[in-house]
Coordinates of C-alpha atoms and ligand atoms in Angstrom, one line a residue:
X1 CA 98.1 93.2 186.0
X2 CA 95.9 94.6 183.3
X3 CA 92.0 94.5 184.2
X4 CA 90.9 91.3 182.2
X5 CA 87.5 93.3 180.7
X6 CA 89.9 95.7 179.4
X7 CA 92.2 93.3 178.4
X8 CA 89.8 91.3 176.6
X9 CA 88.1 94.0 174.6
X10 CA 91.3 95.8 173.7
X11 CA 91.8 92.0 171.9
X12 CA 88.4 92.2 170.6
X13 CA 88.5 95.3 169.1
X14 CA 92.1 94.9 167.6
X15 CA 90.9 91.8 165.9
X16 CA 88.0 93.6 164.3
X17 CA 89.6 96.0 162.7
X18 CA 91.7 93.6 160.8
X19 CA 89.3 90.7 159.5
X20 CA 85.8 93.4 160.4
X21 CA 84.2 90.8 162.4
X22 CA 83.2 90.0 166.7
X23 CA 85.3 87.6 167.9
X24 CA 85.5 84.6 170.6
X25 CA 88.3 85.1 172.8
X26 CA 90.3 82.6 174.7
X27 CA 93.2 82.6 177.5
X28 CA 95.4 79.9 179.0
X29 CA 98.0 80.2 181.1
X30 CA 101.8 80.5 181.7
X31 CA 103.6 77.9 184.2
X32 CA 105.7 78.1 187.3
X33 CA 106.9 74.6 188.4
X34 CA 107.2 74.1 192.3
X35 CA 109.5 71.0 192.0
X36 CA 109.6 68.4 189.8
X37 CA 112.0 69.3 186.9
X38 CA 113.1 67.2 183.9
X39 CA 111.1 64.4 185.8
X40 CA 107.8 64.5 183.9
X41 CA 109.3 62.7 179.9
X42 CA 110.8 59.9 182.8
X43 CA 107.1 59.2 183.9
X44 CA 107.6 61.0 186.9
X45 CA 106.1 63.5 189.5
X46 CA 105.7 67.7 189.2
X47 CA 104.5 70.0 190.9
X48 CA 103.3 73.6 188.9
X49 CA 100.8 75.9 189.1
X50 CA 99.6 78.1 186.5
X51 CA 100.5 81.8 186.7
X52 CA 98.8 84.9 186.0
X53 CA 100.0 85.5 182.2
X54 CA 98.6 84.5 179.0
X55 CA 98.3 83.7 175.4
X56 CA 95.6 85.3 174.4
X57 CA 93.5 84.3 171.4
X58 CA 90.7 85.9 169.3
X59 CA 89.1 83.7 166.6
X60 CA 86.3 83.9 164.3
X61 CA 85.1 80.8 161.8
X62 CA 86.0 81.4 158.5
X63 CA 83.5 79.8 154.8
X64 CA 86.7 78.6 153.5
X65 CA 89.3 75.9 155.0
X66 CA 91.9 78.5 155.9
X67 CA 94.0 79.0 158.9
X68 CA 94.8 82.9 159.0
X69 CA 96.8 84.0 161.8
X70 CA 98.3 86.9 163.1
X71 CA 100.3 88.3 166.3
X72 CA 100.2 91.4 168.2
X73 CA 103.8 90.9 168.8
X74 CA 105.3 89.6 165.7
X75 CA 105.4 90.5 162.2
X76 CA 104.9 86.9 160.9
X77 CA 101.3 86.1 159.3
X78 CA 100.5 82.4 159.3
X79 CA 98.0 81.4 155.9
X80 CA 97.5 78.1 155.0
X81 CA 94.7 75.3 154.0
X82 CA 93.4 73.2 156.6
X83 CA 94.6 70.2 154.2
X84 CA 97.7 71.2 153.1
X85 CA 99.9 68.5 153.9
X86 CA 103.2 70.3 152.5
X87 CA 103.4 73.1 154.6
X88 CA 107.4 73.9 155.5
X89 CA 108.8 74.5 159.0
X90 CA 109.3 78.3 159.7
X91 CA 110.7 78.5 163.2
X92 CA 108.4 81.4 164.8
X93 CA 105.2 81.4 166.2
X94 CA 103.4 79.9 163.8
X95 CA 104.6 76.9 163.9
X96 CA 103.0 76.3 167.1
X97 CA 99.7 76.9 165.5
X98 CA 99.8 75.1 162.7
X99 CA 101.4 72.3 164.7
X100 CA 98.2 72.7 166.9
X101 CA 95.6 72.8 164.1
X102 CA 97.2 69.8 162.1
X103 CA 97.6 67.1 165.3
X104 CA 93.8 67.9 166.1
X105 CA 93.2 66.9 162.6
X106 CA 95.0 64.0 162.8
X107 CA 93.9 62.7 165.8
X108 CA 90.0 62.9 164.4
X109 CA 88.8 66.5 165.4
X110 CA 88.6 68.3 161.9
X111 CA 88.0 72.2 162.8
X112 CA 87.0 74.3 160.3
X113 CA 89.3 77.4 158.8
X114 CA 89.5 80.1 161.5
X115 CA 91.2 83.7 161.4
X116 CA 93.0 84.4 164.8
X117 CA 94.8 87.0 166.8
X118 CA 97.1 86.0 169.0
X119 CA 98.3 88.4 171.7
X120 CA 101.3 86.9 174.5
X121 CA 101.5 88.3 177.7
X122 CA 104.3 85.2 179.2
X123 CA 107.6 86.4 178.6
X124 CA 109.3 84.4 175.7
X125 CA 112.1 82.3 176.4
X126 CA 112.1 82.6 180.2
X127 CA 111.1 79.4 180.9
X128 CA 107.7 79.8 181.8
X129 CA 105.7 78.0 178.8
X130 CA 104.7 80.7 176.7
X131 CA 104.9 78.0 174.0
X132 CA 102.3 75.5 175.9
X133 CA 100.2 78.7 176.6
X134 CA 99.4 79.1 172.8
X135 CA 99.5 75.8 171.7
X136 CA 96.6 75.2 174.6
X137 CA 94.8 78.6 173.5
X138 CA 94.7 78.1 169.8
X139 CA 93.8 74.2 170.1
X140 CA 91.0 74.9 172.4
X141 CA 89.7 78.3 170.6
X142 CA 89.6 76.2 167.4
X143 CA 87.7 73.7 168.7
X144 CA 85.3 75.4 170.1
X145 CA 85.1 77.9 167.3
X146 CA 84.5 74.8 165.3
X147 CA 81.5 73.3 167.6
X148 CA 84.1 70.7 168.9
X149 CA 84.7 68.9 172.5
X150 CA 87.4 67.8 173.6
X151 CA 88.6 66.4 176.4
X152 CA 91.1 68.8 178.3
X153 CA 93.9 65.7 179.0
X154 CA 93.4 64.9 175.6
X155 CA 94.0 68.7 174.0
X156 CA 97.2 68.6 176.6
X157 CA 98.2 65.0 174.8
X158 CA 98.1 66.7 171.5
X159 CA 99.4 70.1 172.2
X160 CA 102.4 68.6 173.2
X161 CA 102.4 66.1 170.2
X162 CA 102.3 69.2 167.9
X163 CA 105.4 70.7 170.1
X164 CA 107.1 67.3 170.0
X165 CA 106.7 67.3 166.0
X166 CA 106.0 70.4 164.6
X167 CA 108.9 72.5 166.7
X168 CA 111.2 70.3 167.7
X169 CA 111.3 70.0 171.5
X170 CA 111.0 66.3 172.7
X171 CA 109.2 68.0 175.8
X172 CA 107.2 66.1 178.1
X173 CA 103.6 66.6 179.2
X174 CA 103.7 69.1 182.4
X175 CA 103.3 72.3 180.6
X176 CA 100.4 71.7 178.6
X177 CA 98.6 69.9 181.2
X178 CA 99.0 72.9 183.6
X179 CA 98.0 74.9 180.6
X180 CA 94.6 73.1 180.8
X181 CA 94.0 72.4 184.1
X182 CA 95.2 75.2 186.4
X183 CA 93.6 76.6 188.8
X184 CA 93.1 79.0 191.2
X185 CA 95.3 79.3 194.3
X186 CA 95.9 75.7 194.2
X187 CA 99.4 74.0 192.8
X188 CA 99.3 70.6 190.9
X189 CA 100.3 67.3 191.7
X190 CA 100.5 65.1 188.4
X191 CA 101.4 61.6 188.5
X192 CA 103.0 61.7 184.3
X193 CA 102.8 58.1 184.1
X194 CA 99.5 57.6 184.5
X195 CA 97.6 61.7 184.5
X196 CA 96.3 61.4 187.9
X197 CA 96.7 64.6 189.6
X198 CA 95.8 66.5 192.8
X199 CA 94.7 70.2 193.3
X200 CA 97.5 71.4 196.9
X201 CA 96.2 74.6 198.4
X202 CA 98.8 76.9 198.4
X203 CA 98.9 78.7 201.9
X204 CA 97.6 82.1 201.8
X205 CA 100.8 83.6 204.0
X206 CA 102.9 82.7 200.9
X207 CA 103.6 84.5 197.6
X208 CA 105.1 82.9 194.6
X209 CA 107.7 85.2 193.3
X210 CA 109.2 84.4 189.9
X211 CA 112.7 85.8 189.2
X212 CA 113.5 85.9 185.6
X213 CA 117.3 86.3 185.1
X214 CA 117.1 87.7 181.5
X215 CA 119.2 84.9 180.4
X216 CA 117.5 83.3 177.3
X217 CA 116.4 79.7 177.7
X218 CA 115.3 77.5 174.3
X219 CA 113.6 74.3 174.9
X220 CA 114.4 73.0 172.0
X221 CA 117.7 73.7 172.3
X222 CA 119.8 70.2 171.7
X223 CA 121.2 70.5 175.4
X224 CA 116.8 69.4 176.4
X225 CA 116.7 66.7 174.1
X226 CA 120.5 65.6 174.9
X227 CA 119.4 65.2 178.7
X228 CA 116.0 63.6 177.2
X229 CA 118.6 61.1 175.2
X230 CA 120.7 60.6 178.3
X231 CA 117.6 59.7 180.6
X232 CA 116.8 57.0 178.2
X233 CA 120.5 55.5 177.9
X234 CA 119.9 55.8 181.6
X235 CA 116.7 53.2 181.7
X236 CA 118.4 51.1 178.7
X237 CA 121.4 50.4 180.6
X238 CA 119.7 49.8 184.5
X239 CA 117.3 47.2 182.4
X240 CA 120.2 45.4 182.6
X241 CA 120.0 44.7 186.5
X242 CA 116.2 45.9 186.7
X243 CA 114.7 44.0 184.1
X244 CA 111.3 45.9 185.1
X245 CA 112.0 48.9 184.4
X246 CA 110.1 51.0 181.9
X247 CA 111.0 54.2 182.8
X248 CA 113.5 56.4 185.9
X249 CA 110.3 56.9 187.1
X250 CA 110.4 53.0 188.0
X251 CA 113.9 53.1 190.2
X252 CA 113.8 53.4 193.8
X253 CA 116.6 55.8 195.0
X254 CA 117.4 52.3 197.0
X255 CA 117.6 50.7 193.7
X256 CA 119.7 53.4 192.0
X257 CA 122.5 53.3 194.6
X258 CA 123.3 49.6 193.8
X259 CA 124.1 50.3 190.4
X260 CA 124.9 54.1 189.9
X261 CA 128.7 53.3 189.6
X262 CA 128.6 51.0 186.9
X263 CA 126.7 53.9 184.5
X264 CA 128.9 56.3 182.7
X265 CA 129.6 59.1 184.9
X266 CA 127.8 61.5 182.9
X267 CA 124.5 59.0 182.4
X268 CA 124.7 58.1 186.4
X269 CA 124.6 62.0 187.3
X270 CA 121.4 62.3 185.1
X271 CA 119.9 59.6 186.4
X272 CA 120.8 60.4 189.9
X273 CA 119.1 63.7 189.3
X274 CA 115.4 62.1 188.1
X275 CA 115.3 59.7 190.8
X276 CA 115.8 61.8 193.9
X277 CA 114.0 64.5 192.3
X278 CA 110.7 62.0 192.1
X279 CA 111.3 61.9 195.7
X280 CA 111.7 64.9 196.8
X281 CA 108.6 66.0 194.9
X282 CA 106.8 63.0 196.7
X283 CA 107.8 64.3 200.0
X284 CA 107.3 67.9 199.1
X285 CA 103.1 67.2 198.1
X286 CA 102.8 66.0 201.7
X287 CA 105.2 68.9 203.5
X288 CA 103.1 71.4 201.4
X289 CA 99.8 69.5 202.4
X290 CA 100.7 69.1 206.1
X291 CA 102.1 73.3 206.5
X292 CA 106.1 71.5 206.5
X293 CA 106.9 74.8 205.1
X294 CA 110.7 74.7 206.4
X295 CA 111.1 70.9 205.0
X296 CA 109.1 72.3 201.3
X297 CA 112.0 74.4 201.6
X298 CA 114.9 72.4 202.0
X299 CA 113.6 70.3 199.4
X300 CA 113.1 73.2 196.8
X301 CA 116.7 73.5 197.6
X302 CA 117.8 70.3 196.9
X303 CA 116.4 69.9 193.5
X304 CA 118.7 73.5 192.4
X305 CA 121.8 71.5 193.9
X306 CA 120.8 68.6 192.0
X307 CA 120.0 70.8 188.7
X308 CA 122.6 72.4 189.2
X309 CA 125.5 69.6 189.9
X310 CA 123.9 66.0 188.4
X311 CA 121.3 66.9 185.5
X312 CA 123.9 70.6 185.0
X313 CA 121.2 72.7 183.2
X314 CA 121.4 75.7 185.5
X315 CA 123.5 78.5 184.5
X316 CA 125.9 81.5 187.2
X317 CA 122.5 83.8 186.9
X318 CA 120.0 81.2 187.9
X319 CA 122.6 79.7 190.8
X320 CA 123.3 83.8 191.7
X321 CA 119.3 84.7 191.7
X322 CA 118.6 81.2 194.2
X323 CA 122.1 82.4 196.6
X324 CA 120.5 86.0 197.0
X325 CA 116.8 85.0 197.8
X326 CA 117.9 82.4 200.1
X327 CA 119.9 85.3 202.3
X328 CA 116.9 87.0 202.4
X329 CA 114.4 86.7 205.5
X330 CA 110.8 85.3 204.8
X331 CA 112.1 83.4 202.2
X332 CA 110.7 79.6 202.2
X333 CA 112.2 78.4 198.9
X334 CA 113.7 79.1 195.9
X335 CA 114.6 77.0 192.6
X336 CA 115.1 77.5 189.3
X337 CA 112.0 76.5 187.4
X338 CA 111.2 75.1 183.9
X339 CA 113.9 73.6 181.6
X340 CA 116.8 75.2 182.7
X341 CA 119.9 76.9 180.8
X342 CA 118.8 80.8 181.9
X343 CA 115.5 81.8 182.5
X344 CA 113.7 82.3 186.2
X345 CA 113.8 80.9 189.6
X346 CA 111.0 80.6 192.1
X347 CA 110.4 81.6 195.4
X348 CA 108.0 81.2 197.6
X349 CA 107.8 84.5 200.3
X350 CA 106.2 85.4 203.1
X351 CA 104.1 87.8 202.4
X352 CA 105.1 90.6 204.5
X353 CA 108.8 90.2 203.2
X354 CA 107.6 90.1 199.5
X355 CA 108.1 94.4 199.3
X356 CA 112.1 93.9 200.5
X357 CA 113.0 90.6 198.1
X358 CA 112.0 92.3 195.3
X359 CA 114.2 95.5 196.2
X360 CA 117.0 93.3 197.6
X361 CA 117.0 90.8 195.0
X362 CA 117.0 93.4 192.2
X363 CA 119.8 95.5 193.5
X364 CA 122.0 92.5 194.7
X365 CA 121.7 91.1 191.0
X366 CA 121.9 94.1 188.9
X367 CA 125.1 94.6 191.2
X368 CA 126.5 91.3 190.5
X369 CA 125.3 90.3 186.9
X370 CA 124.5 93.9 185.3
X371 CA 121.4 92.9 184.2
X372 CA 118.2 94.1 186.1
X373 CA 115.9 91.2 186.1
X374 CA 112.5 90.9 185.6
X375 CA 110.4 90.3 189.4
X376 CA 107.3 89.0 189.0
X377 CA 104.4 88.1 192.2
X378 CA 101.9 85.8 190.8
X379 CA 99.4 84.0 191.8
X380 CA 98.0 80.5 191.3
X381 CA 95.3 80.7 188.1
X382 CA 92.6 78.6 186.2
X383 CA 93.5 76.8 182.9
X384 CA 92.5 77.5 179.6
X385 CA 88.8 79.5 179.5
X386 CA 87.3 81.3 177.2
X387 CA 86.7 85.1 178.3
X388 CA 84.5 86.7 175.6
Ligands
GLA1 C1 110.3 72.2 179.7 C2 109.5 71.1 179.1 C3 108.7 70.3 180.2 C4 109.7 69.9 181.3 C5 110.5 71.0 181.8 C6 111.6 70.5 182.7 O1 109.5 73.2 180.3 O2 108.5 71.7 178.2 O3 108.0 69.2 179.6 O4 110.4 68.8 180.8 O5 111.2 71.7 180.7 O6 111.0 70.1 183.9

């Protein structure tokens, strides 16, 4: 990992030789999520942690009511006015920004025209959020580049707005809110109905080793907001028989067995999947609380089955990557994380095995899928700051 000084002025000093000005510069974070998956748009419990990769902004007010933008990484500019109301969908990066800047409008925190750079450092379409990473970077660099506070669970409220709307994903609230309130060495307990969260002290003996298969994932692919859509069948039909409930959140795994078999098979497997998952993630705050490590385990292991054979959004790579970690000594857990359909799995390591995964695991993969995947140990980092 890149020194952040040097990091940070390289930013600096790219962004001044295109608009000839200083800039701010901000950072927030990529996500890894522990367990907890597809749970948090059914009100329910996750568990991530914020990783040590970023979107990277550098920002300067502008006199006029612009939004200039550009990206170290791609050759799309955006330029628009602040009150343009017309402005088309592109899908690329700028929609995320524009999406950003227009929902802070609406919800009553104007910012001024702005020229940003915008460097990413999470890899793209591997399921770790490099989406909520610059939506949470360019809402809170244009806010404070405009004199503006916000809130951080309200800037995680409408970064997601702007993904929900401006790019299509009917994603729930975990990534952004990670985005915002990471932080260091500690994993996250939010309660998605009602925002209330807990830093967990990750134990020092442990590594979190993310294992990206290489296999593209797109949130807002239909298959995320199809499983979004069969989660809220789910609820519509169990209202039925549980007049009281809201959301999958509200179904005891109890409560679920009494009626599973008179869902549609597909709607009873999704549901299935949502309420043991809220359970297991339940259990797994505790086992991770009280040093459980072996029961964390089991229970990371569980949510892949159920991923994997009720709410089927893994994929052969992501089942192959979790099969060779778990053969692998000093291995406490491994999962895939984020939406699903490709990306990475995590694993949490012993330390003093971390060396021998990553050799094992990338032969053993490269062997069976003739890809060489990406291995990355990361480590538990603050939310959205700014850095210069
Ligand atoms: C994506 C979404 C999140 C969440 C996960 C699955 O990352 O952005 O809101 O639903 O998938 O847990």
């Amino acid at each position: 990992m890149q020194d952040v000084k040097v990091r940070t002025q390289e930013i600096a000093a790219g962004f001044e030789r295109t608009f000839g000005e200083r800039p701010s510069v901000f950072r927030a974070p990529g996500r890894v999520n522990l367990i907890g998956e597809h749970t948090d748009y059914n009100d329910g419990f996750v568990m991530p942690a914020a990783i040590d990769s970023y979107a990277w902004v550098a920002i300067a007010p502008r006199k006029d009511s612009k939004l200039v933008a550009i990206s170290g990484e791609f050759p799309e500019k955006l330029e628009a006015d602040l009150h343009d109301t017309t402005r088309p969908r592109t899908d690329n990066w700028t929609d995320y920004v524009w999406g950003v800047a227009t929902c802070l409008n609406h919800a009553g925190f104007s910012t001024t025209g702005a020229s940003l750079l915008i460097h990413g450092d999470v890899p793209i379409g591997a399921g770790l959020s490099s989406s909520a990473a610059l939506e949470v970077a360019a809402g809170f660099a244009l806010l404070t580049s405009s004199d503006r506070q916000i809130d951080l669970l309200q800037l995680a409220a409408i970064c997601q707005r702007a993904e929900n709307e401006y790019v299509g994903a009917r994603c729930g609230i975990m990534d952004q809110f990670i985005a915002c309130h990471g932080r260091t060495d500690r994993a996250l307990m939010l309660d998605c109905r009602s925002l209330e969260y807990k830093y967990l002290p990750l134990p020092p003996e442990l590594s979190v080793v993310i294992c990206n298969t290489r296999v593209k994932h797109r949130v807002a692919g239909r298959e995320y907001n199809q499983r979004r859509a069969e989660c809220e069948e789910g609820v519509r039909l169990l209202r039925q028989w549980l007049p009281n409930v809201r959301a999958l959140r509200d179904v005891t795994p109890q409560q679920f067995r009494a009626y599973s078999d008179r869902l549609p098979p597909t709607i009873s497997k999704r549901c299935q999947h949502v309420v043991s998952e809220n359970a297991r993630v339940v259990e797994a705050a505790s086992a991770l609380t009280s040093g459980k490590l072996a029961r964390l385990g089991d229970l990371m292991h569980a949510s892949h089955v159920s991923l994997r054979d009720d709410f089927e959004v893994s994929c052969p790579e992501l089942d192959g990557m979790v099969e060779l970690a778990l053969a692998q000594s000093g291995v406490v857990g491994a999962r895939m994380t984020g939406g699903g359909f490709g990306g990475c799995t995590v694993n949490l390591v012993r330390n003093a095995h971390v060396a021998d995964f990553r050799s094992v695991v990338e032969t053993g993969y490269e062997k069976q899928f003739g890809v060489t995947p990406d291995i990355y140990v990361t480590s538990a980092s603050a939310g959205v700051h700014q850095v210069l």
